[in-house]
PDB file of C-alpha atoms in Angstrom:
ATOM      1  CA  UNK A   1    -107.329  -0.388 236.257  1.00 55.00           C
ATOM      2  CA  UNK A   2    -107.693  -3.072 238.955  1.00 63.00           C
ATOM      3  CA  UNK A   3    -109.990  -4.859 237.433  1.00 73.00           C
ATOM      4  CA  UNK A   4    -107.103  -5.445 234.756  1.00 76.00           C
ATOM      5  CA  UNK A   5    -104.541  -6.524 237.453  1.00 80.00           C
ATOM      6  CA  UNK A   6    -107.103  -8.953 239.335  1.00 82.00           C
ATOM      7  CA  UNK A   7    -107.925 -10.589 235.419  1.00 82.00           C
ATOM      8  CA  UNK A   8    -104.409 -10.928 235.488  1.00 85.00           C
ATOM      9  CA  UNK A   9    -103.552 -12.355 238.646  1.00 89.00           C
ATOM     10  CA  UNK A  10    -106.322 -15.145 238.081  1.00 89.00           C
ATOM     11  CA  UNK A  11    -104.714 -15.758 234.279  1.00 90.00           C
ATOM     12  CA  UNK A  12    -101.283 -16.376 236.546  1.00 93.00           C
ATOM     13  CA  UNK A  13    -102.613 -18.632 238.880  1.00 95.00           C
ATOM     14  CA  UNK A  14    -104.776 -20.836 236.889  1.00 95.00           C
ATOM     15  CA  UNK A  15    -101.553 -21.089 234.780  1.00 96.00           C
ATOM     16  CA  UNK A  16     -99.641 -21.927 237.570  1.00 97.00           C
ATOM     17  CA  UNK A  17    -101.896 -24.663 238.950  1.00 97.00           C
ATOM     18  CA  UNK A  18    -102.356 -26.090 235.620  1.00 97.00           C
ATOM     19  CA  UNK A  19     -98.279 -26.562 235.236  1.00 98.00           C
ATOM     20  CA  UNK A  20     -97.961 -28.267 238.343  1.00 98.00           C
ATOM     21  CA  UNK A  21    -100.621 -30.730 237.419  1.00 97.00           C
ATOM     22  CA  UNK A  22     -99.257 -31.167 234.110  1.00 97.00           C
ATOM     23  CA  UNK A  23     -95.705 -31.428 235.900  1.00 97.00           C
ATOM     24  CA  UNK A  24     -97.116 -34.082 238.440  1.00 97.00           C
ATOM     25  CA  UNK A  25     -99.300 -35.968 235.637  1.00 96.00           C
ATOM     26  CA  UNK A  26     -96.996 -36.000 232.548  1.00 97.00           C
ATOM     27  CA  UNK A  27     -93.138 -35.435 233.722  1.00 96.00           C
ATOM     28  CA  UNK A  28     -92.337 -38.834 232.511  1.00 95.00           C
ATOM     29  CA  UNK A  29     -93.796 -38.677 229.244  1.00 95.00           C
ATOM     30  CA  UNK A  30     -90.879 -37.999 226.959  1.00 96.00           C
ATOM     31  CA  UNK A  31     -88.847 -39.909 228.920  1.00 95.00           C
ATOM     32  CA  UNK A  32     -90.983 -42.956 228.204  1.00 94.00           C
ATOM     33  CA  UNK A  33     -90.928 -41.935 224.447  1.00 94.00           C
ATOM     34  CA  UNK A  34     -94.450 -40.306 224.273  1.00 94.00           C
ATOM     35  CA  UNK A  35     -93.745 -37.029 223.228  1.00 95.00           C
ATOM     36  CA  UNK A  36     -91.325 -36.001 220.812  1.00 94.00           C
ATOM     37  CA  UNK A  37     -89.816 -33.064 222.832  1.00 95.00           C
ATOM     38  CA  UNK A  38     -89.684 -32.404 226.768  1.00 95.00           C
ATOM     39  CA  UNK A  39     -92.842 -30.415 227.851  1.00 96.00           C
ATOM     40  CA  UNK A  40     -93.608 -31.337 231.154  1.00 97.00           C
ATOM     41  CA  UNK A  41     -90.763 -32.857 233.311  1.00 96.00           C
ATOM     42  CA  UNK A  42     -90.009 -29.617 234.929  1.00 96.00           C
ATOM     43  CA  UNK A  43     -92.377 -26.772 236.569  1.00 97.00           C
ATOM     44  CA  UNK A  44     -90.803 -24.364 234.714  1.00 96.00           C
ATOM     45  CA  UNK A  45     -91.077 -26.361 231.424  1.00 96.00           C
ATOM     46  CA  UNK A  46     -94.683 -26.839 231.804  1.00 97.00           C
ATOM     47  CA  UNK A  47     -95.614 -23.228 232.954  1.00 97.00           C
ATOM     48  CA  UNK A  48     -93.903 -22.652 228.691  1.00 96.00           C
ATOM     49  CA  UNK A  49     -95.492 -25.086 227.148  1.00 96.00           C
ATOM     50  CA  UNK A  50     -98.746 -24.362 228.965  1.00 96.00           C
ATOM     51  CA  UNK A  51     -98.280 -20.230 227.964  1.00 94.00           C
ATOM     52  CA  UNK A  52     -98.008 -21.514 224.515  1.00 93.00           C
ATOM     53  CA  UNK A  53    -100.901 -23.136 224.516  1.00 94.00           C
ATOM     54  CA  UNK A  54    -103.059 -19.855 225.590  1.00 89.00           C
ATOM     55  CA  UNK A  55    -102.044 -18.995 222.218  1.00 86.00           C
ATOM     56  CA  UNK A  56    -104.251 -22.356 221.015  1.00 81.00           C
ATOM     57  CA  UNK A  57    -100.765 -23.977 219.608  1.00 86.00           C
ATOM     58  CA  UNK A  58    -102.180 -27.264 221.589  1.00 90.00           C
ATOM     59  CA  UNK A  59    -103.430 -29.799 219.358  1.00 92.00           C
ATOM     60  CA  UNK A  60     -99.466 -31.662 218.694  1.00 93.00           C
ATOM     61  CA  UNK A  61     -98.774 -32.097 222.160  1.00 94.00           C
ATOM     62  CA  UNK A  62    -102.325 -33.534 223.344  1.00 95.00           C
ATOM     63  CA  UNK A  63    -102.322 -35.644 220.379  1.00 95.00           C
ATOM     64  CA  UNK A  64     -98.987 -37.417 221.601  1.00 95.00           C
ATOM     65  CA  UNK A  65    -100.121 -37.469 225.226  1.00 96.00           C
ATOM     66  CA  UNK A  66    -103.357 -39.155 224.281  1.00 96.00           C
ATOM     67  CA  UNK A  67    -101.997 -41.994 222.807  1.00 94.00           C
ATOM     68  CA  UNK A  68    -101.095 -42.733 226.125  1.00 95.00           C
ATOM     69  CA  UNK A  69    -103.162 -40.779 228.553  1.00 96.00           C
ATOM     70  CA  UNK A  70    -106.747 -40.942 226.651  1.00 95.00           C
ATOM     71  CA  UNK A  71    -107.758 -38.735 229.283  1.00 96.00           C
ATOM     72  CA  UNK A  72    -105.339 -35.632 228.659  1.00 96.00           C
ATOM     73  CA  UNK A  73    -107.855 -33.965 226.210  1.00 95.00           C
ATOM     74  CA  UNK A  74    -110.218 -32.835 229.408  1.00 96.00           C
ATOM     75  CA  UNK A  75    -106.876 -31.140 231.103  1.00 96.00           C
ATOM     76  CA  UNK A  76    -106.253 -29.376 228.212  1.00 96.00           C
ATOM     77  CA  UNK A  77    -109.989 -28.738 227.202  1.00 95.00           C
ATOM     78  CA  UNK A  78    -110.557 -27.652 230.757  1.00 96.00           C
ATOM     79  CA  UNK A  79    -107.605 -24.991 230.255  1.00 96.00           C
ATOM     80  CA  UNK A  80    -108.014 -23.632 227.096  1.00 94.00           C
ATOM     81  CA  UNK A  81    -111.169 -23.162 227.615  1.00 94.00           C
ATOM     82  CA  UNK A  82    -110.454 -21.299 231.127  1.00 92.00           C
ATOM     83  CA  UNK A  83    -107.442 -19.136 230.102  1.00 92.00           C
ATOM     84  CA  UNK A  84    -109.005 -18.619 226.520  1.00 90.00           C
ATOM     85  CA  UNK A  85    -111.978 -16.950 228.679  1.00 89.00           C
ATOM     86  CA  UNK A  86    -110.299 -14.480 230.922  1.00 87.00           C
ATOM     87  CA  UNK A  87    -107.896 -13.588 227.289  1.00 86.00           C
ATOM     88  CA  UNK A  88    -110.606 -12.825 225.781  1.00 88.00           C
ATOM     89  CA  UNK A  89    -112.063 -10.847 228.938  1.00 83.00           C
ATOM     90  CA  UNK A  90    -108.735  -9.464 229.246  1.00 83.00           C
ATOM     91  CA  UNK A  91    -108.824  -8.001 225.734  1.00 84.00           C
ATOM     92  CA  UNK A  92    -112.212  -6.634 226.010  1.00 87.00           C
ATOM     93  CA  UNK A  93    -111.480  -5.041 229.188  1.00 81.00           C
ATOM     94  CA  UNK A  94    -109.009  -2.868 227.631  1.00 82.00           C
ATOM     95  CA  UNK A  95    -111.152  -1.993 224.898  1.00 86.00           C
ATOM     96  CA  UNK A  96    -113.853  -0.807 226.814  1.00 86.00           C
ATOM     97  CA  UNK A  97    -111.434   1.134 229.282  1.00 83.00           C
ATOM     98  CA  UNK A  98    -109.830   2.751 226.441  1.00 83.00           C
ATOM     99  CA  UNK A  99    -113.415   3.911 225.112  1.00 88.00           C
ATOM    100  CA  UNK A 100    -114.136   5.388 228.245  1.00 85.00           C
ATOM    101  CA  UNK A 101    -111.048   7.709 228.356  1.00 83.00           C
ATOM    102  CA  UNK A 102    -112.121   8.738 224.765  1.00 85.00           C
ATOM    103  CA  UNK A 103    -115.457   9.511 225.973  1.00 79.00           C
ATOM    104  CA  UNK A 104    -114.127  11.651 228.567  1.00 73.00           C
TER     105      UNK A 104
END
């Protein structure tokens, strides 16, 4: 359905815009010893780590960003909360397209 695709397509660019601020706010971060494992020095490293945090695997990484960045919690907050909207809008669009095949 295209109202699938178009959920999609907004799920893939709010991911990518939220990778390259990540990339341009945090690429130095485990270089300068703040996080334990390279997350954001690269686009496509951040895009990852970003996708793994739609699945709410977050709180590790903004822990060891905020003991630097205090301010890395509304980044986050602001994308999980985004991408874990249009999931969840994702998901109920295919249950309610599959009950309307049923019905038919």
């Amino acid at each position: 359905a295209p109202s699938m695709g178009a959920i999609i397509a907004l799920l893939v660019l709010i991911l990518y815009v939220y990778a390259v601020l990540c990339t341009e706010f945090f690429r130095d971060a485990f270089v300068d010893g703040i996080t334990s494992e390279d997350y954001f020095s690269r686009l496509d490293s951040s895009l990852f780590t970003l996708f793994s945090m739609m699945t709410l695997e977050w709180a590790d990484i903004v822990r060891e960003l905020m003991e630097e960045y205090y301010w890395a919690w509304a980044v986050f907050g602001t994308f999980l909360v985004a991408t874990s909207f249009i999931l969840y809008s994702l998901v109920i669009a295919v249950i309610c397209d599959a009950v309307a095949v049923t019905e038919h």
